[in-house]
PDB file of C-alpha atoms and ligand atoms in Angstrom:
ATOM      1  CA  MET C   1      68.190  63.612  81.499  1.00 83.00           C
ATOM      2  CA  ASP C   2      70.128  64.469  78.353  1.00 95.00           C
ATOM      3  CA  TYR C   3      73.502  65.564  79.771  1.00 97.00           C
ATOM      4  CA  THR C   4      73.950  68.252  77.110  1.00 97.00           C
ATOM      5  CA  LYS C   5      70.969  70.126  78.609  1.00 97.00           C
ATOM      6  CA  ILE C   6      72.500  70.343  82.122  1.00 98.00           C
ATOM      7  CA  GLU C   7      72.818  73.969  83.219  1.00 98.00           C
ATOM      8  CA  GLY C   8      75.773  75.558  84.969  1.00 98.00           C
ATOM      9  CA  THR C   9      76.497  79.048  86.258  1.00 97.00           C
ATOM     10  CA  ILE C  10      79.500  80.720  84.688  1.00 97.00           C
ATOM     11  CA  PHE C  11      81.037  84.187  84.770  1.00 96.00           C
ATOM     12  CA  ASN C  12      83.132  84.005  81.611  1.00 95.00           C
ATOM     13  CA  ILE C  13      84.198  81.926  78.642  1.00 97.00           C
ATOM     14  CA  GLN C  14      87.633  83.056  77.530  1.00 97.00           C
ATOM     15  CA  ARG C  15      88.883  82.103  74.084  1.00 97.00           C
ATOM     16  CA  TYR C  16      92.579  82.130  73.034  1.00 95.00           C
ATOM     17  CA  SER C  17      93.788  81.557  76.584  1.00 95.00           C
ATOM     18  CA  ILE C  18      97.464  80.604  76.831  1.00 93.00           C
ATOM     19  CA  ASP C  19      97.806  80.256  80.621  1.00 92.00           C
ATOM     20  CA  ASP C  20      95.287  77.543  81.373  1.00 95.00           C
ATOM     21  CA  GLY C  21      97.027  74.446  80.050  1.00 96.00           C
ATOM     22  CA  PRO C  22      98.938  73.309  76.974  1.00 96.00           C
ATOM     23  CA  GLY C  23      98.524  75.258  73.720  1.00 95.00           C
ATOM     24  CA  VAL C  24      95.769  77.709  72.887  1.00 95.00           C
ATOM     25  CA  ARG C  25      92.652  77.000  74.934  1.00 97.00           C
ATOM     26  CA  THR C  26      89.111  78.062  75.631  1.00 98.00           C
ATOM     27  CA  THR C  27      88.497  78.388  79.361  1.00 98.00           C
ATOM     28  CA  VAL C  28      85.045  78.088  80.872  1.00 98.00           C
ATOM     29  CA  PHE C  29      85.004  79.854  84.246  1.00 98.00           C
ATOM     30  CA  VAL C  30      82.322  78.499  86.565  1.00 98.00           C
ATOM     31  CA  LYS C  31      80.945  80.608  89.399  1.00 97.00           C
ATOM     32  CA  GLY C  32      81.020  79.622  93.067  1.00 97.00           C
ATOM     33  CA  CYS C  33      83.930  78.566  95.283  1.00 97.00           C
ATOM     34  CA  PRO C  34      84.116  76.958  98.765  1.00 97.00           C
ATOM     35  CA  LEU C  35      87.388  78.824  99.466  1.00 97.00           C
ATOM     36  CA  LYS C  36      87.600  82.535 100.160  1.00 93.00           C
ATOM     37  CA  CYS C  37      91.248  83.311  99.410  1.00 94.00           C
ATOM     38  CA  LYS C  38      92.179  86.889 100.261  1.00 91.00           C
ATOM     39  CA  TRP C  39      94.400  87.132  97.158  1.00 93.00           C
ATOM     40  CA  CYS C  40      91.750  85.780  94.749  1.00 93.00           C
ATOM     41  CA  SER C  41      92.123  87.557  91.404  1.00 91.00           C
ATOM     42  CA  ASN C  42      88.592  86.619  90.338  1.00 93.00           C
ATOM     43  CA  PRO C  43      86.403  87.825  93.234  1.00 94.00           C
ATOM     44  CA  GLU C  44      83.345  87.551  90.979  1.00 95.00           C
ATOM     45  CA  SER C  45      83.967  83.788  90.980  1.00 95.00           C
ATOM     46  CA  GLN C  46      83.436  83.299  94.717  1.00 95.00           C
ATOM     47  CA  SER C  47      79.661  83.574  95.002  1.00 95.00           C
ATOM     48  CA  MET C  48      77.297  81.367  93.006  1.00 94.00           C
ATOM     49  CA  GLU C  49      74.859  84.283  92.796  1.00 94.00           C
ATOM     50  CA  LYS C  50      74.599  86.764  89.961  1.00 95.00           C
ATOM     51  CA  GLN C  51      76.359  90.062  90.877  1.00 96.00           C
ATOM     52  CA  LEU C  52      76.121  93.612  89.551  1.00 97.00           C
ATOM     53  CA  ARG C  53      79.489  95.044  88.464  1.00 97.00           C
ATOM     54  CA  TYR C  54      80.226  98.726  87.981  1.00 97.00           C
ATOM     55  CA  ARG C  55      83.256  99.816  85.943  1.00 96.00           C
ATOM     56  CA  PHE C  56      83.754 103.466  86.857  1.00 93.00           C
ATOM     57  CA  THR C  57      86.341 103.983  84.093  1.00 94.00           C
ATOM     58  CA  SER C  58      83.611 103.337  81.480  1.00 96.00           C
ATOM     59  CA  CYS C  59      80.987 105.547  83.150  1.00 97.00           C
ATOM     60  CA  LYS C  60      80.281 109.007  81.682  1.00 96.00           C
ATOM     61  CA  LYS C  61      77.977 109.972  84.562  1.00 96.00           C
ATOM     62  CA  CYS C  62      74.997 110.427  82.237  1.00 96.00           C
ATOM     63  CA  GLY C  63      72.585 109.599  85.080  1.00 97.00           C
ATOM     64  CA  THR C  64      70.369 107.234  83.060  1.00 98.00           C
ATOM     65  CA  CYS C  65      70.790 104.346  85.512  1.00 98.00           C
ATOM     66  CA  VAL C  66      69.838 106.599  88.431  1.00 98.00           C
ATOM     67  CA  LYS C  67      66.583 107.494  86.676  1.00 98.00           C
ATOM     68  CA  VAL C  68      65.586 104.007  85.530  1.00 98.00           C
ATOM     69  CA  CYS C  69      66.301 101.959  88.674  1.00 98.00           C
ATOM     70  CA  PRO C  70      62.855 100.954  90.005  1.00 98.00           C
ATOM     71  CA  ASN C  71      64.248 100.432  93.505  1.00 97.00           C
ATOM     72  CA  GLY C  72      66.124 103.696  93.991  1.00 97.00           C
ATOM     73  CA  ALA C  73      69.341 101.693  94.429  1.00 98.00           C
ATOM     74  CA  ILE C  74      71.595 104.029  92.416  1.00 98.00           C
ATOM     75  CA  THR C  75      72.651 107.577  93.259  1.00 97.00           C
ATOM     76  CA  MET C  76      75.209 109.840  91.591  1.00 97.00           C
ATOM     77  CA  GLY C  77      78.383 110.554  93.531  1.00 94.00           C
ATOM     78  CA  GLU C  78      81.436 112.678  92.716  1.00 91.00           C
ATOM     79  CA  ASP C  79      83.409 109.786  91.236  1.00 89.00           C
ATOM     80  CA  GLY C  80      80.520 108.019  89.522  1.00 94.00           C
ATOM     81  CA  VAL C  81      77.450 106.144  90.600  1.00 96.00           C
ATOM     82  CA  ILE C  82      76.943 104.638  94.036  1.00 96.00           C
ATOM     83  CA  ILE C  83      75.022 101.368  94.239  1.00 97.00           C
ATOM     84  CA  ASP C  84      73.099 100.453  97.365  1.00 97.00           C
ATOM     85  CA  ARG C  85      73.458  96.673  97.127  1.00 96.00           C
ATOM     86  CA  GLU C  86      70.895  96.127  99.892  1.00 96.00           C
ATOM     87  CA  LYS C  87      68.233  97.811  97.772  1.00 97.00           C
ATOM     88  CA  CYS C  88      69.307  96.308  94.424  1.00 97.00           C
ATOM     89  CA  GLN C  89      67.024  93.471  93.307  1.00 97.00           C
ATOM     90  CA  LEU C  90      69.251  92.536  90.323  1.00 97.00           C
ATOM     91  CA  CYS C  91      66.384  93.344  87.943  1.00 97.00           C
ATOM     92  CA  GLY C  92      68.807  94.287  85.151  1.00 97.00           C
ATOM     93  CA  THR C  93      67.090  97.525  84.031  1.00 98.00           C
ATOM     94  CA  CYS C  94      70.246  99.604  84.552  1.00 98.00           C
ATOM     95  CA  VAL C  95      72.370  96.993  82.757  1.00 98.00           C
ATOM     96  CA  LYS C  96      70.108  97.180  79.710  1.00 97.00           C
ATOM     97  CA  LYS C  97      69.981 100.982  79.698  1.00 97.00           C
ATOM     98  CA  CYS C  98      73.686 101.716  80.233  1.00 98.00           C
ATOM     99  CA  LEU C  99      74.915 102.048  76.658  1.00 96.00           C
ATOM    100  CA  LEU C 100      78.556 102.235  77.754  1.00 96.00           C
ATOM    101  CA  GLU C 101      78.423  98.859  79.484  1.00 96.00           C
ATOM    102  CA  ALA C 102      79.671 100.402  82.718  1.00 98.00           C
ATOM    103  CA  LEU C 103      77.078  98.226  84.451  1.00 98.00           C
ATOM    104  CA  THR C 104      77.172  94.495  83.734  1.00 97.00           C
ATOM    105  CA  PHE C 105      76.239  91.267  85.440  1.00 96.00           C
ATOM    106  CA  ALA C 106      78.727  88.604  86.503  1.00 95.00           C
ATOM    107  CA  GLY C 107      76.991  85.258  86.345  1.00 96.00           C
ATOM    108  CA  GLU C 108      74.810  83.597  83.757  1.00 95.00           C
ATOM    109  CA  LYS C 109      73.171  80.236  83.435  1.00 96.00           C
ATOM    110  CA  ILE C 110      74.215  78.275  80.380  1.00 97.00           C
ATOM    111  CA  THR C 111      73.741  74.689  79.186  1.00 98.00           C
ATOM    112  CA  VAL C 112      76.556  72.227  78.507  1.00 98.00           C
ATOM    113  CA  GLU C 113      75.565  72.298  74.849  1.00 98.00           C
ATOM    114  CA  LYS C 114      75.783  76.080  74.583  1.00 98.00           C
ATOM    115  CA  ALA C 115      79.125  76.303  76.420  1.00 98.00           C
ATOM    116  CA  PHE C 116      80.515  73.588  74.164  1.00 98.00           C
ATOM    117  CA  LYS C 117      79.417  75.496  71.057  1.00 98.00           C
ATOM    118  CA  THR C 118      81.855  78.269  72.010  1.00 98.00           C
ATOM    119  CA  VAL C 119      84.579  75.746  72.903  1.00 98.00           C
ATOM    120  CA  ARG C 120      84.226  73.989  69.547  1.00 98.00           C
ATOM    121  CA  ARG C 121      84.734  77.197  67.529  1.00 97.00           C
ATOM    122  CA  ASP C 122      88.510  77.024  67.951  1.00 96.00           C
ATOM    123  CA  LYS C 123      88.981  73.329  67.328  1.00 96.00           C
ATOM    124  CA  ASP C 124      91.297  74.067  64.377  1.00 94.00           C
ATOM    125  CA  TYR C 125      93.628  75.988  66.720  1.00 92.00           C
ATOM    126  CA  TYR C 126      93.593  73.174  69.271  1.00 95.00           C
ATOM    127  CA  ASP C 127      94.386  70.623  66.575  1.00 93.00           C
ATOM    128  CA  GLN C 128      97.328  72.679  65.273  1.00 92.00           C
ATOM    129  CA  GLY C 129      98.888  73.628  68.625  1.00 88.00           C
ATOM    130  CA  GLY C 130      97.886  70.897  71.076  1.00 93.00           C
ATOM    131  CA  GLY C 131      95.380  73.095  72.912  1.00 97.00           C
ATOM    132  CA  GLY C 132      91.870  72.352  74.131  1.00 98.00           C
ATOM    133  CA  CYS C 133      89.304  73.234  76.747  1.00 98.00           C
ATOM    134  CA  THR C 134      89.927  74.110  80.395  1.00 98.00           C
ATOM    135  CA  CYS C 135      87.236  74.380  83.032  1.00 98.00           C
ATOM    136  CA  SER C 136      88.260  76.677  85.849  1.00 97.00           C
ATOM    137  CA  GLY C 137      86.624  78.883  88.423  1.00 92.00           C
ATOM    138  CA  GLY C 138      85.422  79.467  90.932  1.00 94.00           C
ATOM    139  CA  GLU C 139      85.558  75.804  91.730  1.00 97.00           C
ATOM    140  CA  ILE C 140      84.654  73.130  89.198  1.00 98.00           C
ATOM    141  CA  LEU C 141      83.854  70.563  91.933  1.00 98.00           C
ATOM    142  CA  MET C 142      80.839  72.694  92.887  1.00 98.00           C
ATOM    143  CA  GLN C 143      79.293  72.056  89.451  1.00 98.00           C
ATOM    144  CA  PRO C 144      80.524  68.550  88.592  1.00 98.00           C
ATOM    145  CA  ASP C 145      77.700  67.486  86.257  1.00 98.00           C
ATOM    146  CA  PHE C 146      78.030  70.642  84.179  1.00 98.00           C
ATOM    147  CA  VAL C 147      81.833  70.413  83.943  1.00 98.00           C
ATOM    148  CA  ALA C 148      81.787  66.651  83.270  1.00 98.00           C
ATOM    149  CA  GLY C 149      79.188  67.313  80.574  1.00 98.00           C
ATOM    150  CA  ILE C 150      81.416  69.833  78.785  1.00 98.00           C
ATOM    151  CA  PHE C 151      84.409  67.474  79.071  1.00 98.00           C
ATOM    152  CA  ARG C 152      82.326  64.572  77.753  1.00 98.00           C
ATOM    153  CA  MET C 153      81.325  66.581  74.676  1.00 98.00           C
ATOM    154  CA  CYS C 154      84.994  67.536  74.237  1.00 98.00           C
ATOM    155  CA  ARG C 155      86.079  63.905  74.411  1.00 98.00           C
ATOM    156  CA  GLU C 156      83.450  62.860  71.880  1.00 97.00           C
ATOM    157  CA  ASN C 157      84.817  65.562  69.573  1.00 97.00           C
ATOM    158  CA  GLY C 158      88.534  64.918  70.083  1.00 97.00           C
ATOM    159  CA  ILE C 159      89.212  68.030  72.202  1.00 98.00           C
ATOM    160  CA  HIS C 160      91.753  67.865  75.060  1.00 98.00           C
ATOM    161  CA  THR C 161      90.411  68.779  78.538  1.00 98.00           C
ATOM    162  CA  ASN C 162      92.057  70.295  81.598  1.00 98.00           C
ATOM    163  CA  ALA C 163      90.369  70.403  85.021  1.00 98.00           C
ATOM    164  CA  ASP C 164      91.606  73.372  87.054  1.00 98.00           C
ATOM    165  CA  THR C 165      90.638  72.777  90.698  1.00 98.00           C
ATOM    166  CA  CYS C 166      91.318  73.888  94.269  1.00 97.00           C
ATOM    167  CA  GLY C 167      90.620  70.270  95.248  1.00 98.00           C
ATOM    168  CA  LEU C 168      87.842  70.917  97.733  1.00 98.00           C
ATOM    169  CA  GLY C 169      84.733  68.938  96.906  1.00 98.00           C
ATOM    170  CA  SER C 170      83.132  65.549  97.361  1.00 98.00           C
ATOM    171  CA  ARG C 171      84.759  62.354  96.134  1.00 98.00           C
ATOM    172  CA  GLU C 172      81.698  61.768  93.978  1.00 98.00           C
ATOM    173  CA  ALA C 173      82.096  65.173  92.290  1.00 98.00           C
ATOM    174  CA  LEU C 174      85.792  64.525  91.693  1.00 98.00           C
ATOM    175  CA  GLU C 175      85.150  61.138  90.123  1.00 98.00           C
ATOM    176  CA  LYS C 176      82.528  62.557  87.773  1.00 98.00           C
ATOM    177  CA  ILE C 177      85.070  65.036  86.417  1.00 98.00           C
ATOM    178  CA  MET C 178      87.994  62.576  86.435  1.00 98.00           C
ATOM    179  CA  LYS C 179      86.046  60.330  84.083  1.00 98.00           C
ATOM    180  CA  TYR C 180      86.468  62.853  81.245  1.00 98.00           C
ATOM    181  CA  ALA C 181      89.525  64.917  82.293  1.00 98.00           C
ATOM    182  CA  ASP C 182      92.752  64.522  80.302  1.00 98.00           C
ATOM    183  CA  MET C 183      94.765  66.495  82.834  1.00 98.00           C
ATOM    184  CA  PHE C 184      94.492  68.424  86.104  1.00 98.00           C
ATOM    185  CA  TYR C 185      95.740  71.758  87.333  1.00 98.00           C
ATOM    186  CA  TYR C 186      95.617  71.172  91.096  1.00 98.00           C
ATOM    187  CA  ASP C 187      96.128  74.095  93.502  1.00 98.00           C
ATOM    188  CA  LEU C 188      97.916  73.787  96.837  1.00 98.00           C
ATOM    189  CA  LYS C 189      98.004  76.859  99.068  1.00 97.00           C
ATOM    190  CA  HIS C 190      99.474  75.971 102.438  1.00 98.00           C
ATOM    191  CA  MET C 191     100.668  72.730 104.034  1.00 98.00           C
ATOM    192  CA  ASP C 192      99.720  73.692 107.592  1.00 98.00           C
ATOM    193  CA  PRO C 193      95.960  73.117 108.092  1.00 98.00           C
ATOM    194  CA  VAL C 194      95.618  76.025 110.539  1.00 98.00           C
ATOM    195  CA  GLU C 195      97.422  78.462 108.211  1.00 97.00           C
ATOM    196  CA  HIS C 196      95.422  77.095 105.293  1.00 97.00           C
ATOM    197  CA  GLU C 197      92.230  77.985 107.105  1.00 97.00           C
ATOM    198  CA  LYS C 198      93.539  81.462 107.968  1.00 96.00           C
ATOM    199  CA  GLY C 199      94.222  82.241 104.303  1.00 95.00           C
ATOM    200  CA  THR C 200      91.309  80.496 102.618  1.00 96.00           C
ATOM    201  CA  GLY C 201      88.607  79.927 105.229  1.00 96.00           C
ATOM    202  CA  VAL C 202      88.968  76.106 105.256  1.00 97.00           C
ATOM    203  CA  ASP C 203      91.656  73.573 106.229  1.00 97.00           C
ATOM    204  CA  ASN C 204      93.473  71.392 103.673  1.00 97.00           C
ATOM    205  CA  LYS C 205      92.418  67.888 104.786  1.00 98.00           C
ATOM    206  CA  VAL C 206      89.967  67.088 101.972  1.00 98.00           C
ATOM    207  CA  ILE C 207      92.189  68.832  99.413  1.00 98.00           C
ATOM    208  CA  LEU C 208      95.111  66.496 100.217  1.00 98.00           C
ATOM    209  CA  GLU C 209      92.845  63.432 100.301  1.00 98.00           C
ATOM    210  CA  ASN C 210      91.451  64.313  96.894  1.00 98.00           C
ATOM    211  CA  LEU C 211      94.973  64.842  95.550  1.00 98.00           C
ATOM    212  CA  LYS C 212      95.712  61.204  96.443  1.00 98.00           C
ATOM    213  CA  VAL C 213      92.654  60.143  94.426  1.00 98.00           C
ATOM    214  CA  VAL C 214      93.835  62.127  91.402  1.00 98.00           C
ATOM    215  CA  ALA C 215      97.367  60.709  91.806  1.00 98.00           C
ATOM    216  CA  GLU C 216      96.059  57.124  91.872  1.00 98.00           C
ATOM    217  CA  SER C 217      94.106  57.753  88.661  1.00 98.00           C
ATOM    218  CA  GLY C 218      97.365  58.454  86.801  1.00 98.00           C
ATOM    219  CA  ILE C 219      95.842  61.489  85.052  1.00 98.00           C
ATOM    220  CA  PRO C 220      98.696  63.934  84.275  1.00 98.00           C
ATOM    221  CA  THR C 221      98.659  66.696  86.884  1.00 98.00           C
ATOM    222  CA  VAL C 222     100.412  70.007  87.415  1.00 98.00           C
ATOM    223  CA  ILE C 223     100.505  71.318  90.994  1.00 98.00           C
ATOM    224  CA  ARG C 224      99.882  75.061  91.062  1.00 98.00           C
ATOM    225  CA  VAL C 225     100.897  77.232  93.995  1.00 98.00           C
ATOM    226  CA  PRO C 226      99.930  80.883  94.363  1.00 97.00           C
ATOM    227  CA  VAL C 227     102.923  82.302  96.223  1.00 97.00           C
ATOM    228  CA  ILE C 228     101.763  84.954  98.664  1.00 97.00           C
ATOM    229  CA  PRO C 229     104.559  86.904 100.427  1.00 96.00           C
ATOM    230  CA  GLY C 230     104.411  86.509 104.184  1.00 95.00           C
ATOM    231  CA  TYR C 231     101.749  83.799 103.956  1.00 96.00           C
ATOM    232  CA  ASN C 232     103.089  80.665 102.265  1.00 97.00           C
ATOM    233  CA  ASP C 233     106.537  81.623 100.919  1.00 97.00           C
ATOM    234  CA  SER C 234     108.640  80.541 103.919  1.00 97.00           C
ATOM    235  CA  ASP C 235     111.378  77.923 103.506  1.00 98.00           C
ATOM    236  CA  GLU C 236     109.470  75.783 105.980  1.00 98.00           C
ATOM    237  CA  ASN C 237     106.212  75.779 104.036  1.00 98.00           C
ATOM    238  CA  ILE C 238     107.889  75.337 100.640  1.00 98.00           C
ATOM    239  CA  THR C 239     109.898  72.392 101.998  1.00 98.00           C
ATOM    240  CA  ALA C 240     106.702  70.844 103.389  1.00 98.00           C
ATOM    241  CA  LEU C 241     105.018  71.420 100.035  1.00 98.00           C
ATOM    242  CA  ALA C 242     107.813  69.715  98.088  1.00 98.00           C
ATOM    243  CA  LYS C 243     107.838  66.768 100.516  1.00 98.00           C
ATOM    244  CA  THR C 244     104.060  66.342 100.230  1.00 98.00           C
ATOM    245  CA  VAL C 245     104.088  66.469  96.439  1.00 98.00           C
ATOM    246  CA  LYS C 246     106.985  64.012  96.283  1.00 98.00           C
ATOM    247  CA  GLU C 247     105.100  61.645  98.558  1.00 98.00           C
ATOM    248  CA  ILE C 248     101.609  61.866  97.030  1.00 98.00           C
ATOM    249  CA  ILE C 249     102.188  62.576  93.353  1.00 98.00           C
ATOM    250  CA  PRO C 250     105.937  62.278  92.643  1.00 96.00           C
ATOM    251  CA  HIS C 251     105.920  62.956  88.891  1.00 95.00           C
ATOM    252  CA  ALA C 252     103.849  66.139  89.026  1.00 98.00           C
ATOM    253  CA  PRO C 253     105.685  69.373  88.226  1.00 98.00           C
ATOM    254  CA  ILE C 254     105.048  72.451  90.369  1.00 98.00           C
ATOM    255  CA  ASN C 255     103.988  75.684  88.741  1.00 98.00           C
ATOM    256  CA  LEU C 256     104.453  78.781  90.931  1.00 98.00           C
ATOM    257  CA  LEU C 257     102.062  81.706  90.541  1.00 97.00           C
ATOM    258  CA  PRO C 258     103.689  84.718  92.259  1.00 96.00           C
ATOM    259  CA  TYR C 259     101.229  87.102  93.907  1.00 94.00           C
ATOM    260  CA  HIS C 260      99.979  90.017  91.798  1.00 89.00           C
ATOM    261  CA  LYS C 261      97.325  92.694  92.186  1.00 86.00           C
ATOM    262  CA  TYR C 262      95.688  92.320  88.771  1.00 83.00           C
ATOM    263  CA  GLY C 263      92.340  91.450  90.375  1.00 85.00           C
ATOM    264  CA  ALA C 264      92.265  94.407  92.808  1.00 89.00           C
ATOM    265  CA  SER C 265      90.073  96.633  90.600  1.00 90.00           C
ATOM    266  CA  LYS C 266      87.497  93.853  90.314  1.00 93.00           C
ATOM    267  CA  TYR C 267      86.808  94.101  94.052  1.00 94.00           C
ATOM    268  CA  LYS C 268      85.889  97.748  93.595  1.00 92.00           C
ATOM    269  CA  MET C 269      83.576  96.838  90.721  1.00 94.00           C
ATOM    270  CA  LEU C 270      81.648  94.539  93.069  1.00 95.00           C
ATOM    271  CA  GLY C 271      81.604  97.057  95.911  1.00 93.00           C
ATOM    272  CA  LYS C 272      84.012  94.926  97.947  1.00 93.00           C
ATOM    273  CA  GLU C 273      87.159  95.798  99.845  1.00 91.00           C
ATOM    274  CA  TYR C 274      90.537  94.391  98.676  1.00 92.00           C
ATOM    275  CA  GLU C 275      92.345  93.382 101.872  1.00 90.00           C
ATOM    276  CA  LEU C 276      95.847  92.989 100.395  1.00 92.00           C
ATOM    277  CA  GLU C 277      96.210  96.511  98.980  1.00 88.00           C
ATOM    278  CA  GLU C 278      99.498  97.095 100.846  1.00 90.00           C
ATOM    279  CA  LEU C 279     101.118  93.736 100.071  1.00 93.00           C
ATOM    280  CA  GLU C 280     104.321  93.968  98.007  1.00 92.00           C
ATOM    281  CA  PRO C 281     105.071  91.440  95.232  1.00 91.00           C
ATOM    282  CA  LEU C 282     107.444  88.533  95.798  1.00 94.00           C
ATOM    283  CA  SER C 283     111.105  89.574  95.438  1.00 95.00           C
ATOM    284  CA  GLN C 284     113.276  87.934  92.765  1.00 96.00           C
ATOM    285  CA  GLU C 285     115.594  86.682  95.498  1.00 96.00           C
ATOM    286  CA  ARG C 286     112.740  84.946  97.344  1.00 96.00           C
ATOM    287  CA  GLU C 287     111.398  83.479  94.118  1.00 97.00           C
ATOM    288  CA  ASN C 288     114.822  82.038  93.258  1.00 97.00           C
ATOM    289  CA  ARG C 289     115.122  80.492  96.723  1.00 98.00           C
ATOM    290  CA  ILE C 290     111.672  78.839  96.447  1.00 98.00           C
ATOM    291  CA  VAL C 291     112.527  77.365  93.038  1.00 98.00           C
ATOM    292  CA  GLU C 292     115.838  76.119  94.438  1.00 98.00           C
ATOM    293  CA  ILE C 293     114.116  74.333  97.357  1.00 98.00           C
ATOM    294  CA  ILE C 294     111.564  72.638  95.104  1.00 98.00           C
ATOM    295  CA  LYS C 295     114.183  71.539  92.570  1.00 98.00           C
ATOM    296  CA  SER C 296     116.337  70.099  95.368  1.00 98.00           C
ATOM    297  CA  PHE C 297     113.607  67.455  95.750  1.00 98.00           C
ATOM    298  CA  GLY C 298     113.993  66.500  92.086  1.00 97.00           C
ATOM    299  CA  ILE C 299     110.686  68.192  91.198  1.00 98.00           C
ATOM    300  CA  GLU C 300     110.350  70.151  87.964  1.00 98.00           C
ATOM    301  CA  CYS C 301     109.463  73.748  88.816  1.00 98.00           C
ATOM    302  CA  LYS C 302     108.257  76.598  86.618  1.00 96.00           C
ATOM    303  CA  VAL C 303     107.287  80.177  87.465  1.00 97.00           C
ATOM    304  CA  SER C 304     104.341  81.753  85.670  1.00 92.00           C
ATOM    305  CA  LYS C 305     104.482  85.507  85.175  1.00 77.00           C
TER     306      LYS C 305
HETATM  307  S1  SF4 V 401      73.962 104.711  82.706  1.00 89.19           S
HETATM  308 FE1  SF4 V 401      76.068 103.888  82.629  1.00 89.19          FE
HETATM  309  S2  SF4 V 401      77.287 105.644  81.933  1.00 89.19           S
HETATM  310 FE2  SF4 V 401      75.316 106.480  82.632  1.00 89.19          FE
HETATM  311  S3  SF4 V 401      75.706 107.005  84.794  1.00 89.19           S
HETATM  312 FE3  SF4 V 401      74.857 104.938  84.767  1.00 89.19          FE
HETATM  313  S4  SF4 V 401      76.685 103.609  84.768  1.00 89.19           S
HETATM  314 FE4  SF4 V 401      77.363 105.662  84.168  1.00 89.19          FE
HETATM  315  S1  SF4 V 402      69.864  95.847  88.756  1.00 89.19           S
HETATM  316 FE1  SF4 V 402      67.810  96.799  88.932  1.00 89.19          FE
HETATM  317  S2  SF4 V 402      67.571  97.141  91.118  1.00 89.19           S
HETATM  318 FE2  SF4 V 402      69.737  96.757  90.790  1.00 89.19          FE
HETATM  319  S3  SF4 V 402      70.658  98.788  90.569  1.00 89.19           S
HETATM  320 FE3  SF4 V 402      70.153  98.042  88.499  1.00 89.19          FE
HETATM  321  S4  SF4 V 402      68.114  98.840  88.038  1.00 89.19           S
HETATM  322 FE4  SF4 V 402      68.429  99.010  90.249  1.00 89.19          FE
END
């Protein structure tokens, strides 16, 4: 099969991204993730399935969607519409009829070729500022042929590629992507397998094994750590993290991503509950201490805001 015709499921392609690797980038966000992190700021990325999103701040309560839904899945409430997700068949009638785009779908199928067309639009920017294309998620290892296809087209066109992964996937999937990846953003969440499972739904065994594979490849890698107060920010866990990184991939810098609530409203849009509503952000004092521990191992450490 022509690899440019391979289809993937995505929930966004973001141009002019400055947080997903060096320079100005276009980030292709694939849908579907084997982890279920409670702090996930892209809850629409977790399921592979298409999902109906409702943005109540855009809704003018005109009632059109209530009238057109063939399954009686929408009713009008005091604060906007109420969607019965059991009844919804994802037919898309309400999405088409809502002129204010308060109802949208997360999740579309797209070919490698079509995704690359968007990536290629900003090639001049990449060439000027050392940017490129990042594939993120969701989890890229769940759609390795699609992601490798985009990266292959990038390589053939002189565009830098960054593979942003949680590290959980088959060795075969990882190798497919490694073949065309110029760098990795590799997430580590917790060093204790039991705690890892409590926070994400799975232990960290395969993630650490796959990190060794990436390290052996010599592909430049940045370790990224979402820092969640009360979960993985203890001296003990940060020390274990630094030791592990030093042992497996000694030249990789660590990029800390302090917990934020930016994704909380997205849970509401999907009709889901956000479990960490009460969690306070990381204090400056704690952040400084974490950076100090990591640097004491001779590891470069940066904090993303
Ligand atoms: S059609 Fe759109 S604006 Fe009108 S009630 Fe439905 S969601 Fe709100
Ligand atoms: S997608 Fe279709 S079934 Fe679902 S709420 Fe909208 S109109 Fe109803």
